[in-house]
C-alpha cells in the first residue's frame, strides 16, 4: 500500500507518538509511507523520523484558523497527493483532519481515514463548537473510516452525527508495555530532583504531558503549595515540551514553592521517570483517552487524573487510581497530598495498577488493528455501489 499520514503539528505529544509508531510499523511491513506535517514541528524529532521514511513539511498548514493559509494548504496538499497517488490518506489532529480529508477527496484517494485522538468541539465556546461540528460533519460524508482511541470518542462522534456507527473502529493508542513494566530509575535522578547523591529519594510527583494550555500545568502549579505544606520535601517533576513553556516557567517563578518544582523538558526515557515517581498526575481539560495514563499504570504507579471522556475504560477510582472532577485541579492536588500521606492506600493502588489488563494497548495490537481497518476500507472502495435501480433489476 501507499499510505500518507497528515498531521497538523509534529511535536512530542501523544497523537504524534501514536502516528509515528504506525508509520514505522507500516514501513517495516513493506508499505510506502509518507508523513506530511504543518509548519510547527520539533526539528530533532523530524530529523529522527526522516531517517526511516520521507517527511514533507506543509508550510501553509498552521494550527490557528487562517482562511488564506488554509486555502493554500488545501491546494498544496492536493497537488502532493495527486503526485503521490496514495491508496490511503490517514489524517490526525483537528486542522489536518479537515484539510487532509478535503485534499484527499479532491485527489480521488480511495481510502480516506481519520484518527480521532481528541474531539475539538468539547470544552470550547459555542461559536467554535458550532464551527468545528459543521466542518467535521461535512468531511465525514466522504470519510471511509474513523479510528478512535477510545469507545467514548466513538460514542461522542456518533451521538453528534459524525459518521455512522459502522464507520468507527476503536483502536487503543499502543506503546511498548514491557518497556514501562520493567523500567528502573533514571541515572540522573538526583540531578533531576535537585538532591545530593547520598540523600534518600524524597516523595516524587510526576506530570508527564506536553506543555499545552489544555493540560493545565499552570493551574496545577498554582495548587501545589498546599501539597508542600503537608509534605515539605515533596518534589514535582514536569516532563514535556510545548508552546506553553513560557507560561509554565512563569508560573514556577512566581510560586512560593518553586524550589519543589522542576521543569525538566522532554525526556527520552519517560518510563524511567515513572519508575521514580510515587504518584503520577494528569489534569487535562480535553483529551481523547490519554496514553500516558496507561503508561503510568504499566509502570505500576497509582495515578490521579481529572475526569475525561473514556477514562473509565481503564482507570478505576479506588482500584488503580483516583479520578477527580473535571474542573477541579485544586482537588487533584489535595488528592496527591492525601495519597502521599497514606502509604497503605498508595501501595494498594499501585498493586491495582500492576494488575490492570493493558493488552489492547500493546504496540503490535494497535498497528495490526490499524492495518486491518485499511484493508477493510480498500475492499469496500473496490466494491461496486449497488444503486436502487440496479437492486430492483437484480
CSV table of C-alpha atoms in Angstrom, one decimal:
chain,number,residue,atom,x,y,z
A,1,UNK,CA,0.0,0.0,0.0
A,2,UNK,CA,0.9,3.6,-0.5
A,3,UNK,CA,0.0,5.5,2.7
A,4,UNK,CA,0.1,9.2,3.5
A,5,UNK,CA,-0.3,10.3,7.1
A,6,UNK,CA,-1.2,14.0,7.7
A,7,UNK,CA,-0.6,15.9,11.0
A,8,UNK,CA,-1.2,19.5,11.9
A,9,UNK,CA,1.9,19.6,14.2
A,10,UNK,CA,4.8,17.3,14.7
A,11,UNK,CA,5.7,17.8,18.4
A,12,UNK,CA,6.5,15.4,21.2
A,13,UNK,CA,2.9,14.5,22.2
A,14,UNK,CA,0.6,11.6,22.3
A,15,UNK,CA,-1.1,11.8,18.9
A,16,UNK,CA,2.3,12.3,17.2
A,17,UNK,CA,3.8,9.3,19.0
A,18,UNK,CA,0.8,7.2,18.0
A,19,UNK,CA,1.1,8.3,14.4
A,20,UNK,CA,4.9,7.8,14.2
A,21,UNK,CA,4.5,4.3,15.7
A,22,UNK,CA,2.1,3.4,12.9
A,23,UNK,CA,4.3,4.9,10.2
A,24,UNK,CA,7.4,3.0,11.4
A,25,UNK,CA,5.4,-0.3,11.7
A,26,UNK,CA,4.0,0.2,8.2
A,27,UNK,CA,7.4,0.8,6.7
A,28,UNK,CA,8.7,-2.4,8.4
A,29,UNK,CA,5.8,-4.3,6.8
A,30,UNK,CA,6.9,-3.1,3.3
A,31,UNK,CA,4.4,-0.3,2.7
A,32,UNK,CA,5.4,3.0,1.1
A,33,UNK,CA,4.7,5.7,3.7
A,34,UNK,CA,4.9,9.5,3.5
A,35,UNK,CA,4.4,11.7,6.6
A,36,UNK,CA,3.1,15.2,6.0
A,37,UNK,CA,3.0,17.8,8.8
A,38,UNK,CA,2.4,21.5,9.2
A,39,UNK,CA,4.7,24.4,9.9
A,40,UNK,CA,5.0,23.7,13.7
A,41,UNK,CA,7.4,20.9,14.5
A,42,UNK,CA,10.2,19.7,16.6
A,43,UNK,CA,13.3,19.7,14.4
A,44,UNK,CA,15.1,16.9,16.2
A,45,UNK,CA,12.0,14.7,16.1
A,46,UNK,CA,11.5,15.4,12.4
A,47,UNK,CA,15.2,14.6,11.7
A,48,UNK,CA,14.9,11.3,13.5
A,49,UNK,CA,11.7,10.3,11.6
A,50,UNK,CA,13.3,11.3,8.3
A,51,UNK,CA,15.9,8.6,8.8
A,52,UNK,CA,13.2,5.9,8.2
A,53,UNK,CA,10.6,7.4,5.9
A,54,UNK,CA,10.1,10.5,3.7
A,55,UNK,CA,8.7,13.5,5.6
A,56,UNK,CA,7.2,16.7,4.0
A,57,UNK,CA,6.6,20.0,5.7
A,58,UNK,CA,3.5,21.8,4.5
A,59,UNK,CA,4.3,25.4,5.5
A,60,UNK,CA,0.8,26.7,4.9
A,61,UNK,CA,-0.7,24.2,7.3
A,62,UNK,CA,-0.9,26.1,10.6
A,63,UNK,CA,-2.6,25.3,13.9
A,64,UNK,CA,-4.8,28.5,14.2
A,65,UNK,CA,-7.7,29.1,11.9
A,66,UNK,CA,-6.4,31.1,8.9
A,67,UNK,CA,-8.7,31.1,5.8
A,68,UNK,CA,-5.9,32.3,3.4
A,69,UNK,CA,-3.3,29.8,4.7
A,70,UNK,CA,-5.9,27.0,5.0
A,71,UNK,CA,-6.7,27.5,1.3
A,72,UNK,CA,-3.0,27.3,0.4
A,73,UNK,CA,-2.6,24.2,2.5
A,74,UNK,CA,-5.5,22.6,0.8
A,75,UNK,CA,-4.1,23.4,-2.7
A,76,UNK,CA,-0.6,22.3,-1.9
A,77,UNK,CA,-1.7,19.0,-0.2
A,78,UNK,CA,-4.0,18.2,-3.1
A,79,UNK,CA,-1.0,18.6,-5.5
A,80,UNK,CA,1.1,16.4,-3.4
A,81,UNK,CA,-1.5,13.7,-3.2
A,82,UNK,CA,-2.1,13.8,-7.0
A,83,UNK,CA,1.6,13.3,-7.5
A,84,UNK,CA,2.0,10.6,-4.8
A,85,UNK,CA,-1.3,8.7,-5.7
A,86,UNK,CA,-1.7,7.0,-2.3
A,87,UNK,CA,-4.2,4.2,-1.5
A,88,UNK,CA,-4.8,5.6,2.0
A,89,UNK,CA,-4.7,9.0,3.5
A,90,UNK,CA,-4.9,8.8,7.2
A,91,UNK,CA,-5.3,12.2,8.9
A,92,UNK,CA,-4.7,13.1,12.6
A,93,UNK,CA,-5.5,16.2,14.7
A,94,UNK,CA,-8.3,18.6,14.0
A,95,UNK,CA,-6.9,21.0,11.3
A,96,UNK,CA,-5.1,18.4,9.4
A,97,UNK,CA,-8.2,16.2,9.7
A,98,UNK,CA,-10.3,18.7,7.8
A,99,UNK,CA,-7.8,19.9,5.2
A,100,UNK,CA,-6.3,16.5,4.7
A,101,UNK,CA,-9.6,14.8,4.0
A,102,UNK,CA,-10.7,17.6,1.7
A,103,UNK,CA,-7.5,17.3,-0.2
A,104,UNK,CA,-7.8,13.6,-0.4
A,105,UNK,CA,-11.3,13.9,-1.7
A,106,UNK,CA,-10.2,16.3,-4.4
A,107,UNK,CA,-7.3,14.0,-5.3
A,108,UNK,CA,-9.7,10.9,-5.6
A,109,UNK,CA,-7.9,8.9,-2.9
A,110,UNK,CA,-9.9,5.7,-2.4
A,111,UNK,CA,-9.2,5.2,1.3
A,112,UNK,CA,-9.8,8.3,3.4
A,113,UNK,CA,-9.4,7.7,7.2
A,114,UNK,CA,-9.4,10.0,10.2
A,115,UNK,CA,-7.8,9.2,13.5
A,116,UNK,CA,-9.9,10.6,16.4
A,117,UNK,CA,-7.3,11.3,19.1
A,118,UNK,CA,-9.2,14.2,20.6
A,119,UNK,CA,-12.5,16.0,19.9
A,120,UNK,CA,-12.1,19.7,19.0
A,121,UNK,CA,-15.7,20.6,19.8
A,122,UNK,CA,-15.6,19.6,23.5
A,123,UNK,CA,-14.9,22.2,26.2
A,124,UNK,CA,-14.8,25.2,23.8
A,125,UNK,CA,-17.1,28.2,23.3
A,126,UNK,CA,-20.3,27.9,21.4
A,127,UNK,CA,-19.1,29.6,18.3
A,128,UNK,CA,-16.1,27.3,18.0
A,129,UNK,CA,-18.2,24.3,18.9
A,130,UNK,CA,-20.7,25.0,16.1
A,131,UNK,CA,-17.9,25.7,13.6
A,132,UNK,CA,-16.0,22.5,14.5
A,133,UNK,CA,-19.1,20.4,14.4
A,134,UNK,CA,-20.2,21.8,11.0
A,135,UNK,CA,-16.7,21.1,9.5
A,136,UNK,CA,-16.5,17.6,10.9
A,137,UNK,CA,-19.9,16.7,9.6
A,138,UNK,CA,-19.1,17.9,6.1
A,139,UNK,CA,-15.8,15.9,5.8
A,140,UNK,CA,-17.4,12.9,7.5
A,141,UNK,CA,-19.5,12.4,4.3
A,142,UNK,CA,-16.5,11.1,2.4
A,143,UNK,CA,-14.5,9.6,5.3
A,144,UNK,CA,-14.4,5.9,4.8
A,145,UNK,CA,-13.5,5.1,8.4
A,146,UNK,CA,-12.7,6.7,11.7
A,147,UNK,CA,-10.1,5.2,14.1
A,148,UNK,CA,-11.0,6.2,17.6
A,149,UNK,CA,-8.6,6.0,20.6
A,150,UNK,CA,-11.5,5.0,22.9
A,151,UNK,CA,-15.0,3.8,23.0
A,152,UNK,CA,-16.1,7.2,24.4
A,153,UNK,CA,-14.6,9.1,21.5
A,154,UNK,CA,-16.5,6.8,19.2
A,155,UNK,CA,-19.8,7.3,21.1
A,156,UNK,CA,-19.5,11.1,21.2
A,157,UNK,CA,-18.8,11.2,17.5
A,158,UNK,CA,-21.8,9.0,16.7
A,159,UNK,CA,-24.1,11.0,19.1
A,160,UNK,CA,-23.0,14.2,17.3
A,161,UNK,CA,-23.7,12.7,13.8
A,162,UNK,CA,-20.1,12.5,12.8
A,163,UNK,CA,-20.0,9.3,10.8
A,164,UNK,CA,-22.2,6.2,11.3
A,165,UNK,CA,-21.5,3.6,13.9
A,166,UNK,CA,-20.2,1.1,11.4
A,167,UNK,CA,-17.6,3.6,10.2
A,168,UNK,CA,-16.0,3.9,13.6
A,169,UNK,CA,-13.3,1.5,14.8
A,170,UNK,CA,-11.9,1.7,18.4
A,171,UNK,CA,-8.1,1.1,18.4
A,172,UNK,CA,-6.2,1.9,21.6
A,173,UNK,CA,-3.1,4.0,21.3
A,174,UNK,CA,-0.3,1.5,21.7
A,175,UNK,CA,3.2,1.5,23.2
A,176,UNK,CA,5.8,-0.9,24.4
A,177,UNK,CA,4.2,-2.3,27.6
A,178,UNK,CA,7.3,-4.2,28.7
A,179,UNK,CA,9.5,-1.1,28.5
A,180,UNK,CA,7.4,0.6,31.2
A,181,UNK,CA,6.7,-2.5,33.3
A,182,UNK,CA,10.5,-3.2,33.7
A,183,UNK,CA,11.8,0.3,33.9
A,184,UNK,CA,14.4,1.4,36.6
A,185,UNK,CA,15.2,4.9,38.0
A,186,UNK,CA,17.0,7.3,35.6
A,187,UNK,CA,20.7,7.5,36.2
A,188,UNK,CA,20.4,11.3,36.7
A,189,UNK,CA,17.7,11.0,39.4
A,190,UNK,CA,19.4,13.2,42.0
A,191,UNK,CA,20.1,15.9,39.4
A,192,UNK,CA,16.5,15.9,38.2
A,193,UNK,CA,15.3,16.2,41.8
A,194,UNK,CA,17.9,18.7,43.0
A,195,UNK,CA,19.1,16.4,45.8
A,196,UNK,CA,22.6,15.2,46.9
A,197,UNK,CA,23.8,11.8,45.7
A,198,UNK,CA,23.8,10.5,49.3
A,199,UNK,CA,20.4,11.9,50.1
A,200,UNK,CA,17.4,9.5,50.2
A,201,UNK,CA,14.8,9.9,47.5
A,202,UNK,CA,12.1,12.3,48.5
A,203,UNK,CA,8.4,11.8,47.6
A,204,UNK,CA,8.1,12.4,43.9
A,205,UNK,CA,5.0,13.6,41.9
A,206,UNK,CA,5.2,13.3,38.1
A,207,UNK,CA,3.2,15.0,35.4
A,208,UNK,CA,4.2,13.7,32.0
A,209,UNK,CA,2.4,15.8,29.4
A,210,UNK,CA,3.1,18.2,26.5
A,211,UNK,CA,3.2,21.8,27.6
A,212,UNK,CA,-0.1,23.0,26.2
A,213,UNK,CA,-2.8,25.1,28.0
A,214,UNK,CA,-5.3,22.3,27.9
A,215,UNK,CA,-3.1,20.1,30.1
A,216,UNK,CA,-3.4,22.8,32.9
A,217,UNK,CA,0.2,22.8,34.2
A,218,UNK,CA,-0.2,26.3,35.3
A,219,UNK,CA,-3.3,25.6,37.4
A,220,UNK,CA,-1.6,22.6,39.0
A,221,UNK,CA,1.5,24.6,39.9
A,222,UNK,CA,-0.7,27.2,41.5
A,223,UNK,CA,-2.5,24.5,43.5
A,224,UNK,CA,0.7,22.8,44.6
A,225,UNK,CA,1.7,24.9,47.6
A,226,UNK,CA,-0.8,23.1,50.0
A,227,UNK,CA,0.8,19.8,49.0
A,228,UNK,CA,4.2,21.2,50.1
A,229,UNK,CA,2.8,22.5,53.3
A,230,UNK,CA,1.7,18.9,54.2
A,231,UNK,CA,4.7,17.1,52.7
A,232,UNK,CA,7.6,19.6,52.8
A,233,UNK,CA,10.2,17.5,50.9
A,234,UNK,CA,7.9,16.5,48.1
A,235,UNK,CA,9.2,17.2,44.6
A,236,UNK,CA,7.1,17.8,41.5
A,237,UNK,CA,8.6,16.8,38.1
A,238,UNK,CA,7.0,18.3,35.0
A,239,UNK,CA,8.3,16.4,31.9
A,240,UNK,CA,7.4,17.6,28.5
A,241,UNK,CA,7.8,20.3,25.9
A,242,UNK,CA,5.4,22.5,24.0
A,243,UNK,CA,4.1,26.0,23.2
A,244,UNK,CA,3.0,26.8,26.8
A,245,UNK,CA,6.6,26.5,28.2
A,246,UNK,CA,6.9,30.3,28.9
A,247,UNK,CA,3.6,30.3,30.8
A,248,UNK,CA,4.7,27.3,32.8
A,249,UNK,CA,8.1,28.8,33.6
A,250,UNK,CA,6.4,32.0,34.7
A,251,UNK,CA,4.1,30.0,37.0
A,252,UNK,CA,7.0,28.3,38.6
A,253,UNK,CA,8.9,31.5,39.1
A,254,UNK,CA,6.0,33.2,41.0
A,255,UNK,CA,5.2,30.0,43.0
A,256,UNK,CA,6.1,30.2,46.8
A,257,UNK,CA,7.2,26.6,46.5
A,258,UNK,CA,9.3,26.9,43.3
A,259,UNK,CA,12.2,25.1,44.9
A,260,UNK,CA,10.0,22.0,45.0
A,261,UNK,CA,9.0,22.2,41.3
A,262,UNK,CA,11.3,21.0,38.4
A,263,UNK,CA,10.5,21.6,34.7
A,264,UNK,CA,12.8,19.1,33.0
A,265,UNK,CA,11.5,19.3,29.4
A,266,UNK,CA,11.4,16.4,27.1
A,267,UNK,CA,12.9,13.2,28.4
A,268,UNK,CA,13.8,10.3,26.1
A,269,UNK,CA,13.0,7.7,28.7
A,270,UNK,CA,9.6,8.5,30.2
A,271,UNK,CA,9.4,5.0,31.7
A,272,UNK,CA,12.3,5.8,34.0
A,273,UNK,CA,10.6,8.9,35.2
A,274,UNK,CA,7.5,6.9,36.0
A,275,UNK,CA,9.5,4.4,37.9
A,276,UNK,CA,11.0,7.2,40.0
A,277,UNK,CA,7.5,8.7,40.9
A,278,UNK,CA,5.4,7.8,43.9
A,279,UNK,CA,2.3,9.4,42.4
A,280,UNK,CA,1.6,10.3,38.7
A,281,UNK,CA,-0.8,13.1,37.7
A,282,UNK,CA,-2.7,14.3,34.7
A,283,UNK,CA,-5.0,17.3,34.9
A,284,UNK,CA,-6.1,17.8,31.2
A,285,UNK,CA,-9.3,19.6,30.5
A,286,UNK,CA,-9.6,18.0,27.0
A,287,UNK,CA,-8.1,14.7,25.7
A,288,UNK,CA,-9.0,11.5,23.9
A,289,UNK,CA,-8.1,8.6,26.1
A,290,UNK,CA,-4.6,9.8,27.0
A,291,UNK,CA,-2.0,7.1,26.5
A,292,UNK,CA,0.1,8.5,29.4
A,293,UNK,CA,-2.5,7.1,31.8
A,294,UNK,CA,-1.8,3.6,30.5
A,295,UNK,CA,1.9,4.2,30.7
A,296,UNK,CA,1.6,5.2,34.4
A,297,UNK,CA,-0.4,2.0,35.1
A,298,UNK,CA,2.1,-0.1,33.0
A,299,UNK,CA,4.8,1.3,35.3
A,300,UNK,CA,2.9,0.2,38.3
A,301,UNK,CA,2.2,3.7,39.6
A,302,UNK,CA,-1.1,5.0,41.0
A,303,UNK,CA,-2.3,8.0,39.1
A,304,UNK,CA,-4.6,10.9,39.8
A,305,UNK,CA,-6.5,12.2,36.8
A,306,UNK,CA,-9.2,14.7,36.3
A,307,UNK,CA,-12.3,13.2,34.7
A,308,UNK,CA,-12.1,12.8,30.9
A,309,UNK,CA,-14.4,11.0,28.4
A,310,UNK,CA,-13.4,7.4,28.2
A,311,UNK,CA,-11.2,7.4,31.3
A,312,UNK,CA,-13.4,4.9,33.0
A,313,UNK,CA,-12.4,2.3,30.3
A,314,UNK,CA,-9.1,1.8,32.2
A,315,UNK,CA,-8.8,4.0,35.3
A,316,UNK,CA,-11.0,2.7,38.1
A,317,UNK,CA,-11.4,5.1,41.1
A,318,UNK,CA,-10.1,3.5,44.3
A,319,UNK,CA,-8.7,0.4,42.4
A,320,UNK,CA,-5.8,1.6,40.3
A,321,UNK,CA,-6.0,5.4,40.7
A,322,UNK,CA,-8.1,8.3,41.7
A,323,UNK,CA,-10.4,10.3,39.4
A,324,UNK,CA,-11.3,13.9,40.4
A,325,UNK,CA,-13.9,16.2,39.0
A,326,UNK,CA,-13.1,17.6,35.5
A,327,UNK,CA,-12.9,21.3,36.6
A,328,UNK,CA,-11.2,20.8,40.0
A,329,UNK,CA,-7.4,21.0,39.6
A,330,UNK,CA,-7.2,22.0,43.2
A,331,UNK,CA,-9.0,18.8,44.1
A,332,UNK,CA,-6.4,16.8,42.2
A,333,UNK,CA,-3.6,18.5,44.2
A,334,UNK,CA,-5.4,17.6,47.5
A,335,UNK,CA,-5.7,14.0,46.3
A,336,UNK,CA,-2.0,14.0,45.7
A,337,UNK,CA,-1.3,15.1,49.3
A,338,UNK,CA,-3.8,12.6,50.7
A,339,UNK,CA,-2.2,9.7,48.7
A,340,UNK,CA,1.3,10.6,49.7
A,341,UNK,CA,0.3,10.6,53.4
A,342,UNK,CA,-1.4,7.2,53.1
A,343,UNK,CA,1.2,4.7,52.2
A,344,UNK,CA,-1.1,1.7,52.6
A,345,UNK,CA,-3.7,3.1,50.2
A,346,UNK,CA,-0.9,4.1,47.8
A,347,UNK,CA,0.5,0.6,47.8
A,348,UNK,CA,-2.9,-0.9,47.2
A,349,UNK,CA,-3.5,1.4,44.2
A,350,UNK,CA,0.0,0.6,42.9
A,351,UNK,CA,-0.8,-3.1,43.0
A,352,UNK,CA,-4.1,-2.4,41.2
A,353,UNK,CA,-2.1,-0.5,38.5
A,354,UNK,CA,0.2,-3.5,38.0
A,355,UNK,CA,-2.8,-5.8,37.7
A,356,UNK,CA,-4.6,-3.7,35.1
A,357,UNK,CA,-5.0,-5.6,31.8
A,358,UNK,CA,-3.4,-3.4,29.2
A,359,UNK,CA,-3.1,-6.0,26.4
A,360,UNK,CA,-5.1,-4.0,23.9
A,361,UNK,CA,-2.7,-1.0,24.3
A,362,UNK,CA,0.3,-3.1,23.1
A,363,UNK,CA,2.1,-1.6,20.1
A,364,UNK,CA,1.7,-4.6,17.9
A,365,UNK,CA,-2.0,-4.8,18.7
A,366,UNK,CA,-2.5,-1.2,17.6
A,367,UNK,CA,-0.6,-1.5,14.4
A,368,UNK,CA,-2.3,-4.8,13.4
A,369,UNK,CA,-5.7,-3.3,14.1
A,370,UNK,CA,-5.0,-0.2,12.0
A,371,UNK,CA,-3.8,-2.3,9.1
A,372,UNK,CA,-7.0,-4.4,9.3
A,373,UNK,CA,-9.1,-1.2,9.0
A,374,UNK,CA,-7.0,-0.1,6.0
A,375,UNK,CA,-7.7,-3.4,4.2
A,376,UNK,CA,-11.4,-3.3,5.0
A,377,UNK,CA,-11.6,0.3,3.7
A,378,UNK,CA,-9.8,-0.6,0.4
A,379,UNK,CA,-12.0,-3.7,-0.1
A,380,UNK,CA,-15.2,-1.6,0.3
A,381,UNK,CA,-13.8,1.1,-2.0
A,382,UNK,CA,-13.3,-1.5,-4.8
A,383,UNK,CA,-16.8,-2.9,-4.4
A,384,UNK,CA,-19.3,-1.5,-7.0
A,385,UNK,CA,-22.0,0.5,-5.5
A,386,UNK,CA,-25.5,-1.1,-5.6
A,387,UNK,CA,-28.0,1.6,-6.6
A,388,UNK,CA,-31.7,1.4,-6.0
A,389,UNK,CA,-32.3,0.8,-9.8
A,390,UNK,CA,-29.8,-2.0,-10.1
A,391,UNK,CA,-31.1,-3.5,-6.9
A,392,UNK,CA,-34.6,-3.7,-8.4
A,393,UNK,CA,-33.2,-5.5,-11.5
A,394,UNK,CA,-31.0,-7.9,-9.6
